[in-house]
CSV table of C-alpha atoms in Angstrom, one decimal:
chain,number,residue,atom,x,y,z
A,1,MET,CA,1.9,-9.9,-15.2
A,2,ARG,CA,5.4,-10.1,-16.7
A,3,SER,CA,5.0,-7.0,-18.8
A,4,HIS,CA,3.9,-5.3,-15.6
A,5,ALA,CA,6.9,-6.4,-13.8
A,6,SER,CA,9.5,-5.1,-16.3
A,7,ASN,CA,7.4,-1.9,-16.6
A,8,GLY,CA,8.0,-1.3,-12.9
A,9,PHE,CA,11.7,-1.9,-13.3
A,10,CYS,CA,12.0,0.5,-16.2
A,11,ALA,CA,9.7,3.1,-14.8
A,12,TYR,CA,11.6,3.4,-11.5
A,13,LEU,CA,15.0,3.2,-13.2
A,14,ARG,CA,14.1,6.0,-15.6
A,15,ARG,CA,12.5,8.2,-12.9
A,16,ASP,CA,15.4,7.9,-10.5
A,17,LEU,CA,18.0,8.6,-13.3
A,18,ARG,CA,15.9,11.7,-14.2
A,19,LEU,CA,15.8,12.8,-10.6
A,20,SER,CA,19.6,12.5,-10.3
A,21,HIS,CA,20.0,14.4,-13.5
A,22,ARG,CA,17.9,17.2,-12.1
A,23,ARG,CA,20.0,17.4,-9.0
A,24,LEU,CA,23.4,16.8,-10.5
A,25,GLY,CA,25.2,18.4,-7.6
A,26,GLU,CA,23.7,16.0,-5.1
A,27,ALA,CA,24.2,13.0,-7.4
A,28,ALA,CA,27.9,13.9,-8.0
A,29,SER,CA,28.8,14.3,-4.3
A,30,PRO,CA,29.7,10.6,-3.7
A,31,LEU,CA,32.1,10.8,-6.6
A,32,ILE,CA,33.6,14.1,-5.4
A,33,PHE,CA,33.9,12.7,-1.9
A,34,PHE,CA,35.7,9.6,-3.4
A,35,ILE,CA,38.2,11.8,-5.2
A,36,MET,CA,38.8,14.3,-2.4
A,37,VAL,CA,39.4,11.8,0.4
A,38,SER,CA,41.8,9.9,-1.9
A,39,THR,CA,43.9,13.1,-2.4
A,40,LEU,CA,44.2,13.3,1.4
A,41,VAL,CA,46.1,10.1,1.6
A,42,PRO,CA,49.4,11.2,0.1
A,43,LEU,CA,49.1,14.4,2.2
A,44,GLY,CA,48.4,12.5,5.4
A,45,ILE,CA,50.6,9.4,5.1
A,46,THR,CA,53.5,10.0,2.7
A,47,PRO,CA,53.9,11.1,-0.9
A,48,ASP,CA,56.5,8.3,-1.4
A,49,PRO,CA,55.3,6.2,-4.4
A,50,ALA,CA,56.8,3.0,-3.0
A,51,SER,CA,54.9,3.2,0.3
A,52,LEU,CA,51.7,4.4,-1.4
A,53,ALA,CA,51.8,1.5,-3.9
A,54,LEU,CA,51.6,-0.9,-1.0
A,55,VAL,CA,48.3,0.5,0.3
A,56,ALA,CA,46.8,2.0,-2.9
A,57,SER,CA,44.4,-0.9,-3.7
A,58,GLY,CA,43.0,-1.1,-0.2
A,59,ILE,CA,42.6,2.6,0.1
A,60,ILE,CA,40.7,2.9,-3.2
A,61,TRP,CA,38.4,0.0,-2.1
A,62,VAL,CA,37.7,1.4,1.3
A,63,PHE,CA,36.9,4.9,-0.1
A,64,ALA,CA,34.7,3.4,-2.8
A,65,LEU,CA,32.8,1.5,0.0
A,66,LEU,CA,32.4,4.7,2.1
A,67,ALA,CA,31.2,6.7,-0.9
A,68,THR,CA,28.6,4.1,-1.8
A,69,MET,CA,27.4,3.7,1.8
A,70,LEU,CA,27.0,7.5,2.3
A,71,SER,CA,24.9,7.8,-0.8
A,72,ALA,CA,22.8,4.7,0.0
A,73,ASN,CA,21.4,6.5,2.9
A,74,ASP,CA,19.2,8.6,0.7
A,75,LEU,CA,18.0,5.8,-1.5
A,76,PHE,CA,14.5,5.6,0.0
A,77,THR,CA,14.2,8.6,2.3
A,78,GLY,CA,13.0,11.0,-0.5
A,79,ASP,CA,10.3,8.5,-1.5
A,80,TYR,CA,9.4,7.9,2.1
A,81,GLN,CA,9.0,11.6,2.9
A,82,ASP,CA,6.9,12.6,-0.1
A,83,GLY,CA,4.6,9.6,0.0
A,84,SER,CA,5.9,7.8,-3.2
A,85,LEU,CA,7.0,4.9,-1.1
A,86,GLU,CA,3.6,4.4,0.3
A,87,GLN,CA,2.2,4.5,-3.3
A,88,LEU,CA,4.8,2.0,-4.3
A,89,LEU,CA,3.8,-0.4,-1.5
A,90,ILE,CA,0.1,-0.2,-2.5
A,91,SER,CA,0.7,-0.4,-6.2
A,92,PRO,CA,-0.6,-3.6,-7.9
A,93,GLN,CA,2.8,-5.0,-8.8
A,94,VAL,CA,5.5,-7.2,-7.4
A,95,LEU,CA,7.7,-5.0,-5.3
A,96,VAL,CA,10.9,-6.6,-6.3
A,97,MET,CA,11.1,-5.1,-9.7
A,98,PRO,CA,10.7,-1.4,-8.8
A,99,VAL,CA,13.2,-1.9,-6.0
A,100,LEU,CA,15.7,-3.5,-8.4
A,101,GLY,CA,15.1,-0.5,-10.7
A,102,LYS,CA,15.9,1.9,-8.0
A,103,VAL,CA,19.1,0.1,-6.9
A,104,THR,CA,20.2,-0.1,-10.6
A,105,ALA,CA,19.8,3.6,-10.9
A,106,HIS,CA,21.8,4.1,-7.7
A,107,TRP,CA,24.6,2.0,-9.1
A,108,LEU,CA,24.6,3.9,-12.4
A,109,VAL,CA,25.0,7.2,-10.6
A,110,THR,CA,27.5,6.1,-7.9
A,111,GLY,CA,29.3,2.8,-8.5
A,112,LEU,CA,29.8,3.2,-12.2
A,113,PRO,CA,31.3,6.7,-12.1
A,114,LEU,CA,33.5,5.6,-9.2
A,115,THR,CA,34.8,2.7,-11.4
A,116,ILE,CA,35.4,5.0,-14.3
A,117,VAL,CA,37.5,7.6,-12.3
A,118,SER,CA,39.3,4.9,-10.3
A,119,PRO,CA,42.4,4.8,-12.7
A,120,LEU,CA,42.9,8.5,-12.0
A,121,LEU,CA,43.1,7.7,-8.3
A,122,GLY,CA,45.3,4.7,-9.0
A,123,LEU,CA,47.7,7.2,-10.7
A,124,MET,CA,47.6,9.5,-7.7
A,125,LEU,CA,48.3,6.7,-5.3
A,126,SER,CA,51.0,5.1,-7.5
A,127,LEU,CA,49.0,1.9,-8.0
A,128,PRO,CA,51.3,-0.6,-9.9
A,129,GLU,CA,50.3,-0.8,-13.5
A,130,ALA,CA,49.2,-4.4,-13.4
A,131,GLY,CA,46.5,-3.5,-10.8
A,132,TYR,CA,44.5,-1.1,-13.0
A,133,PHE,CA,42.4,-3.5,-14.9
A,134,PRO,CA,41.7,-5.8,-12.0
A,135,MET,CA,40.8,-2.8,-9.9
A,136,MET,CA,38.2,-1.5,-12.5
A,137,ALA,CA,36.7,-5.0,-13.0
A,138,SER,CA,36.4,-5.6,-9.3
A,139,LEU,CA,35.0,-2.2,-8.5
A,140,ALA,CA,32.4,-2.6,-11.3
A,141,LEU,CA,31.1,-5.8,-9.8
A,142,GLY,CA,31.8,-4.9,-6.2
A,143,THR,CA,30.1,-1.5,-6.1
A,144,ALA,CA,26.9,-3.2,-7.6
A,145,CYS,CA,27.1,-5.6,-4.6
A,146,LEU,CA,27.5,-2.6,-2.2
A,147,SER,CA,24.6,-0.8,-3.8
A,148,LEU,CA,22.3,-3.8,-3.2
A,149,LEU,CA,23.5,-4.4,0.3
A,150,GLY,CA,23.4,-0.7,1.2
A,151,ALA,CA,19.8,-0.6,-0.1
A,152,VAL,CA,18.9,-3.3,2.5
A,153,GLY,CA,20.3,-1.1,5.2
A,154,ALA,CA,18.6,2.0,3.7
A,155,ALA,CA,15.3,0.2,3.8
A,156,LEU,CA,15.8,-0.7,7.4
A,157,THR,CA,16.6,2.8,8.5
A,158,VAL,CA,14.1,4.6,6.2
A,159,SER,CA,11.7,5.7,8.9
A,160,LEU,CA,14.4,7.1,11.1
A,161,GLN,CA,15.2,10.8,11.1
A,162,LYS,CA,18.9,10.4,11.4
A,163,GLY,CA,19.6,6.9,10.2
A,164,GLY,CA,23.0,7.5,8.7
A,165,MET,CA,25.1,6.2,11.5
A,166,LEU,CA,22.9,3.2,12.1
A,167,LEU,CA,22.9,2.4,8.4
A,168,ALA,CA,26.7,2.3,8.6
A,169,LEU,CA,26.6,-0.1,11.6
A,170,VAL,CA,24.1,-2.4,9.9
A,171,VAL,CA,25.7,-2.7,6.5
A,172,MET,CA,29.4,-2.6,7.4
A,173,PRO,CA,29.5,-6.4,8.3
A,174,LEU,CA,27.7,-7.2,5.1
A,175,TYR,CA,30.3,-5.2,3.2
A,176,MET,CA,33.2,-7.2,4.6
A,177,PRO,CA,33.2,-10.1,2.1
A,178,VAL,CA,32.9,-7.7,-0.8
A,179,ILE,CA,36.0,-5.7,0.3
A,180,ILE,CA,38.0,-8.9,1.1
A,181,PHE,CA,37.5,-10.3,-2.4
A,182,GLY,CA,37.6,-6.9,-4.1
A,183,GLY,CA,40.9,-6.0,-2.5
A,184,ALA,CA,42.2,-9.5,-3.2
A,185,THR,CA,41.4,-9.2,-6.9
A,186,VAL,CA,43.6,-6.1,-7.2
A,187,GLN,CA,46.4,-7.5,-5.1
A,188,TYR,CA,46.5,-10.7,-7.1
A,189,GLY,CA,46.7,-8.6,-10.3
A,190,ILE,CA,49.6,-6.7,-8.8
A,191,ASP,CA,51.4,-9.8,-7.7
A,192,GLY,CA,50.9,-11.4,-11.2
A,193,LEU,CA,48.6,-14.1,-9.9
A,194,ALA,CA,45.4,-15.3,-11.6
A,195,TRP,CA,43.1,-12.5,-10.4
A,196,THR,CA,40.1,-13.8,-12.1
A,197,GLY,CA,39.6,-16.2,-9.2
A,198,PRO,CA,38.6,-13.7,-6.6
A,199,LEU,CA,36.8,-11.7,-9.3
A,200,ALA,CA,34.7,-14.7,-10.1
A,201,ILE,CA,33.8,-15.0,-6.4
A,202,LEU,CA,32.8,-11.3,-6.5
A,203,GLY,CA,30.7,-12.1,-9.5
A,204,ALA,CA,29.0,-14.9,-7.6
A,205,MET,CA,28.3,-12.6,-4.7
A,206,LEU,CA,26.7,-10.1,-7.1
A,207,ALA,CA,24.6,-12.8,-8.6
A,208,ALA,CA,23.4,-13.9,-5.2
A,209,ALA,CA,22.8,-10.3,-4.1
A,210,ILE,CA,20.7,-9.6,-7.3
A,211,ALA,CA,18.6,-12.6,-6.5
A,212,LEU,CA,18.2,-12.1,-2.8
A,213,CYS,CA,18.6,-8.4,-1.8
A,214,PRO,CA,15.5,-7.1,-3.7
A,215,LEU,CA,13.4,-9.7,-1.8
A,216,ALA,CA,14.9,-8.6,1.5
A,217,ILE,CA,14.5,-4.9,0.6
A,218,ALA,CA,10.9,-5.4,-0.4
A,219,GLY,CA,10.1,-7.3,2.8
A,220,VAL,CA,11.9,-4.8,5.0
A,221,LEU,CA,10.2,-1.8,3.4
A,222,ARG,CA,6.8,-3.4,4.1
A,223,LEU,CA,7.8,-3.8,7.7
A,224,THR,CA,9.4,-0.5,8.4
A,225,SER,CA,6.9,1.7,6.7
A,226,ILE,CA,4.1,0.4,9.0
A,227,ASN,CA,3.9,3.0,11.6
B,1,MET,CA,-28.6,-12.3,-1.2
B,2,GLY,CA,-27.7,-9.9,-4.0
B,3,ASN,CA,-24.3,-9.1,-5.2
B,4,PRO,CA,-21.8,-8.6,-2.4
B,5,SER,CA,-20.8,-5.0,-1.7
B,6,LEU,CA,-17.8,-3.5,-3.3
B,7,ILE,CA,-16.2,-3.2,0.1
B,8,THR,CA,-17.4,-4.7,3.3
B,9,ILE,CA,-15.6,-4.1,6.6
B,10,GLU,CA,-16.3,-6.5,9.5
B,11,ASN,CA,-15.1,-6.0,13.1
B,12,LEU,CA,-12.0,-4.1,12.0
B,13,ARG,CA,-9.7,-3.1,14.8
B,14,PHE,CA,-6.3,-1.5,14.7
B,15,GLU,CA,-4.2,-0.9,17.8
B,16,ARG,CA,-1.0,1.1,18.2
B,17,ASP,CA,0.9,1.0,21.5
B,18,ASP,CA,-2.1,-0.7,23.3
B,19,THR,CA,-4.5,2.1,22.1
B,20,THR,CA,-7.3,1.2,19.8
B,21,VAL,CA,-7.0,3.7,16.9
B,22,VAL,CA,-9.6,2.2,14.6
B,23,ASN,CA,-12.6,0.2,15.7
B,24,CYS,CA,-15.2,-0.3,13.0
B,25,ASP,CA,-17.9,-3.0,13.5
B,26,HIS,CA,-19.5,-2.9,10.1
B,27,LEU,CA,-19.2,-0.7,7.1
B,28,HIS,CA,-20.0,-1.3,3.5
B,29,LEU,CA,-19.4,0.5,0.3
B,30,ASP,CA,-21.4,-0.1,-2.9
B,31,ALA,CA,-20.9,1.1,-6.4
B,32,GLY,CA,-22.2,4.6,-6.7
B,33,ASP,CA,-21.5,5.5,-3.0
B,34,ILE,CA,-19.7,8.5,-1.7
B,35,LEU,CA,-18.7,7.9,1.9
B,36,GLN,CA,-17.5,10.8,3.9
B,37,VAL,CA,-15.4,9.8,6.9
B,38,GLU,CA,-15.7,12.5,9.6
B,39,GLY,CA,-14.2,12.9,13.0
B,40,PRO,CA,-12.0,15.2,15.1
B,41,ASN,CA,-8.2,15.3,14.6
B,42,GLY,CA,-6.6,12.2,15.8
B,43,SER,CA,-9.7,10.1,15.6
B,44,GLY,CA,-8.2,7.6,13.1
B,45,LYS,CA,-9.5,8.7,9.7
B,46,THR,CA,-6.2,8.4,8.0
B,47,THR,CA,-5.5,5.1,9.7
B,48,LEU,CA,-8.8,3.8,8.5
B,49,LEU,CA,-8.0,4.8,5.0
B,50,ARG,CA,-4.5,3.3,5.2
B,51,LEU,CA,-6.1,0.0,6.5
B,52,LEU,CA,-8.4,0.1,3.5
B,53,THR,CA,-5.4,0.5,1.1
B,54,THR,CA,-3.5,-2.4,2.7
B,55,ALA,CA,-0.7,0.0,3.7
B,56,LEU,CA,-1.5,-1.1,7.3
B,57,GLN,CA,-2.5,-4.5,8.4
B,58,PRO,CA,-5.4,-4.7,10.9
B,59,CYS,CA,-5.0,-6.4,14.2
B,60,GLU,CA,-8.4,-8.0,13.9
B,61,GLY,CA,-11.2,-8.2,11.4
B,62,THR,CA,-11.5,-8.4,7.7
B,63,ILE,CA,-12.0,-6.2,4.7
B,64,LEU,CA,-13.8,-7.9,1.8
B,65,TYR,CA,-13.6,-6.8,-1.8
B,66,CYS,CA,-16.6,-8.1,-3.8
B,67,GLY,CA,-17.0,-10.8,-1.1
B,68,LYS,CA,-13.3,-11.8,-1.1
B,69,SER,CA,-10.7,-10.9,1.5
B,70,ILE,CA,-8.4,-8.2,0.2
B,71,ILE,CA,-5.4,-10.2,1.3
B,72,GLU,CA,-6.4,-13.1,-0.9
B,73,CYS,CA,-7.1,-11.0,-4.0
B,74,ARG,CA,-4.5,-8.4,-3.2
B,75,LEU,CA,-3.2,-7.6,-6.7
B,76,GLU,CA,-6.7,-7.5,-8.2
B,77,TYR,CA,-7.9,-5.3,-5.4
B,78,LEU,CA,-4.9,-2.9,-5.6
B,79,SER,CA,-5.3,-2.4,-9.3
B,80,ASP,CA,-8.9,-1.3,-8.6
B,81,ILE,CA,-8.1,1.3,-6.0
B,82,LEU,CA,-6.6,4.8,-6.0
B,83,PHE,CA,-5.3,6.4,-2.8
B,84,ILE,CA,-4.3,10.0,-2.5
B,85,GLY,CA,-3.0,10.8,0.9
B,86,HIS,CA,-1.6,13.7,2.8
B,87,GLN,CA,1.7,13.2,1.2
B,88,SER,CA,1.0,13.8,-2.4
B,89,ALA,CA,3.9,11.6,-3.9
B,90,VAL,CA,4.7,14.5,-6.2
B,91,LYS,CA,8.4,14.7,-6.9
B,92,LEU,CA,9.5,18.4,-6.6
B,93,SER,CA,12.3,18.3,-9.2
B,94,LEU,CA,10.1,16.8,-11.9
B,95,THR,CA,7.6,18.7,-13.9
B,96,ALA,CA,3.9,18.2,-13.5
B,97,GLU,CA,3.7,16.3,-16.7
B,98,GLU,CA,6.6,14.0,-15.8
B,99,ASN,CA,5.1,13.4,-12.4
B,100,LEU,CA,1.7,12.4,-13.8
B,101,ALA,CA,3.2,10.3,-16.6
B,102,TRP,CA,5.3,8.5,-14.0
B,103,MET,CA,2.3,7.9,-11.7
B,104,ALA,CA,0.4,6.4,-14.6
B,105,MET,CA,3.4,4.0,-15.0
B,106,SER,CA,3.9,5.2,-18.7
B,107,GLN,CA,0.7,3.4,-19.8
B,108,LEU,CA,-0.7,6.6,-21.1
B,109,ASP,CA,0.1,8.8,-24.1
B,110,SER,CA,1.2,12.3,-23.3
B,111,SER,CA,-1.9,13.9,-24.6
B,112,SER,CA,-4.2,12.4,-22.0
B,113,VAL,CA,-1.7,13.3,-19.3
B,114,LEU,CA,-1.8,16.9,-20.6
B,115,ASN,CA,-5.6,16.9,-20.8
B,116,ALA,CA,-5.9,15.8,-17.2
B,117,LEU,CA,-3.5,18.6,-16.1
B,118,GLU,CA,-5.4,21.1,-18.2
B,119,SER,CA,-8.8,20.2,-16.8
B,120,LEU,CA,-7.4,20.8,-13.3
B,121,GLY,CA,-6.4,24.2,-14.3
B,122,LEU,CA,-2.7,23.6,-14.7
B,123,ALA,CA,-2.4,24.5,-18.4
B,124,GLY,CA,0.8,26.5,-18.8
B,125,TYR,CA,2.4,24.9,-15.8
B,126,THR,CA,3.0,21.5,-17.1
B,127,ASP,CA,6.7,21.9,-18.0
B,128,ILE,CA,7.8,23.7,-14.8
B,129,PRO,CA,9.5,21.8,-12.0
B,130,CYS,CA,7.0,21.2,-9.3
B,131,TYR,CA,9.0,23.0,-6.6
B,132,LYS,CA,8.1,26.3,-8.4
B,133,LEU,CA,4.4,25.5,-8.0
B,134,SER,CA,2.2,26.7,-5.1
B,135,ALA,CA,1.0,24.2,-2.5
B,136,GLY,CA,-2.5,24.2,-4.1
B,137,GLN,CA,-1.0,23.6,-7.5
B,138,LYS,CA,1.1,20.7,-6.2
B,139,ARG,CA,-2.1,19.3,-4.7
B,140,ARG,CA,-3.8,19.6,-8.1
B,141,VAL,CA,-1.0,17.7,-9.8
B,142,ALA,CA,-1.6,14.8,-7.4
B,143,LEU,CA,-5.3,15.0,-7.9
B,144,ALA,CA,-4.9,14.9,-11.6
B,145,ARG,CA,-4.3,11.2,-11.1
B,146,LEU,CA,-8.0,10.8,-10.5
B,147,LEU,CA,-8.7,11.7,-14.1
B,148,ILE,CA,-6.3,9.3,-15.7
B,149,SER,CA,-6.9,6.3,-13.5
B,150,ASP,CA,-9.4,3.6,-14.2
B,151,ALA,CA,-9.6,2.5,-10.6
B,152,ARG,CA,-13.2,2.0,-9.4
B,153,ILE,CA,-12.6,2.9,-5.7
B,154,TRP,CA,-11.1,6.2,-4.7
B,155,TYR,CA,-9.7,6.7,-1.3
B,156,LEU,CA,-9.1,10.4,-0.7
B,157,ASP,CA,-7.5,11.6,2.5
B,158,GLU,CA,-8.2,15.3,3.0
B,159,PRO,CA,-8.2,16.0,-0.7
B,160,PHE,CA,-9.2,19.6,-0.3
B,161,THR,CA,-6.2,20.7,1.7
B,162,ALA,CA,-4.7,23.9,0.1
B,163,ILE,CA,-7.3,23.8,-2.7
B,164,ASP,CA,-9.3,26.9,-3.6
B,165,ARG,CA,-13.0,27.2,-4.0
B,166,GLU,CA,-13.0,26.6,-7.7
B,167,GLY,CA,-10.9,23.5,-7.2
B,168,VAL,CA,-13.2,22.1,-4.6
B,169,LYS,CA,-16.1,22.5,-7.0
B,170,LEU,CA,-14.0,20.8,-9.7
B,171,LEU,CA,-13.1,17.9,-7.4
B,172,GLU,CA,-16.8,17.5,-6.3
B,173,ARG,CA,-17.7,17.3,-10.0
B,174,CYS,CA,-15.0,14.6,-10.6
B,175,MET,CA,-16.4,12.6,-7.7
B,176,LYS,CA,-20.0,12.9,-9.0
B,177,ASP,CA,-18.9,11.7,-12.5
B,178,HIS,CA,-17.0,8.9,-11.0
B,179,VAL,CA,-19.8,7.5,-8.9
B,180,SER,CA,-22.3,7.9,-11.7
B,181,SER,CA,-20.2,5.7,-13.8
B,182,GLY,CA,-20.2,3.0,-11.2
B,183,GLY,CA,-17.3,3.9,-9.0
B,184,ALA,CA,-17.2,4.6,-5.3
B,185,VAL,CA,-15.4,7.2,-3.2
B,186,VAL,CA,-14.3,7.2,0.4
B,187,VAL,CA,-13.3,10.7,1.3
B,188,SER,CA,-12.1,12.0,4.7
B,189,THR,CA,-12.7,15.7,5.1
B,190,HIS,CA,-13.9,18.3,7.5
B,191,GLN,CA,-15.6,20.2,4.8
B,192,ASP,CA,-19.3,19.8,3.9
B,193,LEU,CA,-19.6,18.3,0.5
B,194,ASP,CA,-22.0,20.0,-1.9
B,195,LEU,CA,-23.1,16.6,-3.3
B,196,LYS,CA,-26.3,14.6,-3.2
B,197,GLY,CA,-26.4,11.3,-1.5
B,198,VAL,CA,-23.2,11.5,0.5
B,199,ARG,CA,-23.2,8.9,3.3
B,200,HIS,CA,-21.5,10.0,6.5
B,201,TYR,CA,-19.4,7.8,8.7
B,202,PRO,CA,-18.6,9.7,11.9
B,203,ILE,CA,-15.8,8.3,14.0
B,204,LEU,CA,-15.0,9.2,17.6
B,205,GLY,CA,-11.7,7.6,18.2
B,206,GLU,CA,-11.4,5.2,21.1
B,207,SER,CA,-8.4,7.1,22.4
B,208,LEU,CA,-10.4,10.2,22.5
B,209,LEU,CA,-13.3,8.5,24.3
B,210,ARG,CA,-10.8,7.4,26.9
B,211,ALA,CA,-9.4,10.9,27.2
B,212,CYS,CA,-13.0,12.3,27.7
B,213,SER,CA,-14.0,9.9,30.5
């Protein structure tokens, strides 16, 4: 059974990555969204570096959260519409591993690229130098949490035609702890405090999310797809 | 008592919004059977098949697999069935070969995947993204799963949709080969099958009965 389980993880990870590769434009849109809205901030608020530096970490975190959430909406809808989700539900394997594979693929095409380009936005928003490394570290862990939590919401809204707004309402409260400790990590870094503390809590949240979210997603998918 | 049937359905009932969609007192399926589920649109053919695949849970009644409830021996049962529904689970941006290889959960070498696609008349189309294929060809990609699967029970929901005459013959031959090697097929279709020994299971949905009276 074990070989079966890891098979499910790898098969879904590989397939979802390949699907994203085939539709690069679609896969890149969260990243482009992230960059574009961030450029609006200096235009909308002030280009003054000192004022921007105060809000830079929070802004980057909020936009990373929105970009992840917008893309989480499509996590299961494609599979639901073409019948692959039904096939997954009746496949002779533990549902948790394929689900984890799908979420991992989602993080690799959204959260990871966001983390990689975040220094560019830090530069644009005059983020103090000491904040760069904490920002990347917290985004790497935090976006993985966001992908997992977003997937729970996506599973809940999968059978709805326009589930986007509902998804936002469902997952926003779950995102709060992540953004609190994510933002705190960057702020601690900027203030010269020990930023590994909040980062460790973020890591603990990720560990809990990896353990619990796939179970929740699997359960919810079984419930919502019965109609 | 001989061996228990492959599948036995007892007093199966499924309701949706207070309407009985499926009501099946007794039905059994043995190795070597082809069971054709017939009935007008909306009579619950797909629902019956989805109940059989455990995609839906019945409100009442049981489905037994070799004498054991399918809920108790879920994984064992699921690894012995193959369901092809209305939605074909074919990913449009993947090629036919990639789709089939993925459906087989990478447990097969590429030559048997290609062979399966070729025997369904898709030679030359295996490396084209499926969105470029016609509806019938997409259907054939989904049906190619029948050739690579080792499941004993096939549940086919309207498998002939968009399939041409040659394809229908091909599919009938597949079913015949499958049952002669000890498998069983449950197929819902409005088409008359050109096969010997097909058992018919007509359903007249409860909701329709009510509408008539």
